[in-house]
C-alpha positions in Angstrom: 24.5 66.7 87.4 26.2 70.0 86.6 28.7 70.6 83.9 31.3 71.3 86.6 30.7 67.8 88.0 30.9 66.3 84.5 34.2 68.1 83.8 35.7 66.9 87.1 34.6 63.3 86.5 36.2 63.5 83.0 39.4 64.9 84.4 39.6 62.1 87.0 38.9 59.4 84.4 41.4 60.8 81.9 44.1 61.0 84.6 43.4 57.4 85.6 43.6 56.2 82.1 47.0 58.0 81.7 48.2 56.4 85.0 47.0 53.0 84.0 48.8 53.2 80.6 52.0 53.9 82.4 51.4 51.2 85.1 50.6 48.6 82.5 54.1 49.1 81.1 56.1 48.8 84.3 56.5 45.0 83.9 59.0 43.6 86.3 60.5 47.0 87.2 58.5 47.8 90.3 61.7 48.1 92.5 63.3 50.6 90.1 64.0 53.9 91.8 61.8 56.8 90.6 62.8 59.5 93.1 66.3 60.1 94.3 65.6 63.1 96.6 63.0 63.5 99.3 60.9 60.3 99.7 63.3 58.3 97.4 60.5 56.0 96.3 60.8 53.1 93.9 57.9 52.4 91.4 56.0 50.2 93.9 56.3 52.7 96.7 55.1 55.4 94.4 52.1 53.3 93.6 51.4 52.8 97.3 51.7 56.5 97.8 49.1 57.1 95.2 46.7 54.7 97.0 47.1 56.5 100.3 47.0 60.0 98.7 43.8 59.2 96.8 42.1 57.9 99.9 43.2 61.0 101.8 42.1 63.4 99.0 38.7 61.7 98.9 38.4 62.1 102.6 39.4 65.7 102.4 37.0 66.6 99.6 34.0 64.7 101.1 34.7 66.0 104.7 35.0 69.6 103.6 31.8 69.3 101.6 30.2 68.1 104.9 31.6 71.1 106.7 34.2 69.2 108.7 37.8 70.2 109.3 39.8 67.2 108.1 43.4 68.4 108.1 44.9 69.9 111.3 46.7 73.2 111.0 50.0 71.5 112.0 49.8 68.7 109.5 53.2 67.6 108.0 52.4 66.1 104.6 55.9 65.0 103.9 56.2 63.1 107.2 52.7 61.6 106.6 53.6 60.5 103.1 56.9 58.9 104.1 55.5 57.1 107.1 52.2 55.9 105.5 54.1 54.3 102.6 56.5 52.6 105.1 53.4 51.2 107.0 52.0 49.7 103.8 55.3 48.3 102.5 53.9 44.8 102.1 51.0 46.0 99.8 51.2 44.2 96.5 51.0 45.9 93.1 47.7 44.1 92.5 46.3 45.2 95.8 47.4 48.7 95.2 45.8 48.9 91.8 42.6 47.4 93.1 42.5 50.0 95.8 43.1 52.8 93.3 40.1 51.6 91.4 37.9 51.5 94.5 38.9 55.0 95.6 38.2 56.4 92.1 34.8 54.6 92.0 33.9 56.0 95.4 34.9 59.5 94.3 33.0 59.3 91.1 29.9 58.0 92.9 30.1 60.8 95.5 30.5 63.4 92.7 27.2 62.2 91.3 25.5 63.5 94.4 27.6 66.6 95.0 26.1 69.9 94.0 27.8 73.2 93.2 27.4 74.4 96.8 29.4 71.4 98.0 32.1 72.0 95.3 32.5 75.6 96.4 33.1 74.8 100.1 36.6 75.4 101.2 38.9 73.8 103.8 42.5 72.9 104.5 44.2 70.6 102.0 47.1 68.4 103.1 49.5 71.1 101.6 48.0 73.4 104.3 46.5 75.7 101.6 42.8 76.5 101.8 41.2 75.0 98.7 37.7 74.4 97.5 36.3 70.9 97.2 36.5 71.3 93.4 40.2 72.3 93.6 40.9 69.3 95.7 39.2 67.0 93.3 41.2 68.6 90.4 44.3 68.1 92.5 43.6 64.4 92.7 43.7 64.1 88.9 46.7 66.3 88.6 48.6 64.4 91.3 48.0 61.2 89.4 49.2 62.7 86.2 52.4 64.2 87.8 53.4 60.9 89.3 52.5 58.9 86.2 54.8 61.2 84.2 57.6 60.9 86.8 57.3 57.1 86.7 57.2 57.1 82.9 60.3 59.2 82.7 62.2 57.1 85.3 61.4 53.9 83.4 61.6 55.3 79.9 58.0 54.6 79.1 56.4 56.5 76.2 53.3 58.4 77.2 
């Protein structure tokens, strides 16, 4: 395993630990509004978004590494995010957290077999930017950190 892969795995693990520290402190405030513009998600909806986003980012990274075009040129990430959270509205916090662990485990396992050639392959990210597989994996960790910090701020959780 290359140093790049180890660095990516550590970034993912660190971001997840940060997210879990925040999630562990939500308590009974899952219906508290986190965002008031755009998606206007509460804490539970934000958690569901993370589940969906991580699954999507995994698929993007792995698909691009295999040479597939995963995201169409006309993809609307905002519409997708809004609609996919609505579709999973009944997902419980426990189910969401278990799914987050499954998706991280799958990505870490996949990274064990990814070489530098795979990490350098590029393709369309959901933002419609062309990114390398490595950049998409880094985006996964950063995305978790951003939303964990937003959640912590909304619920006044020390991070």
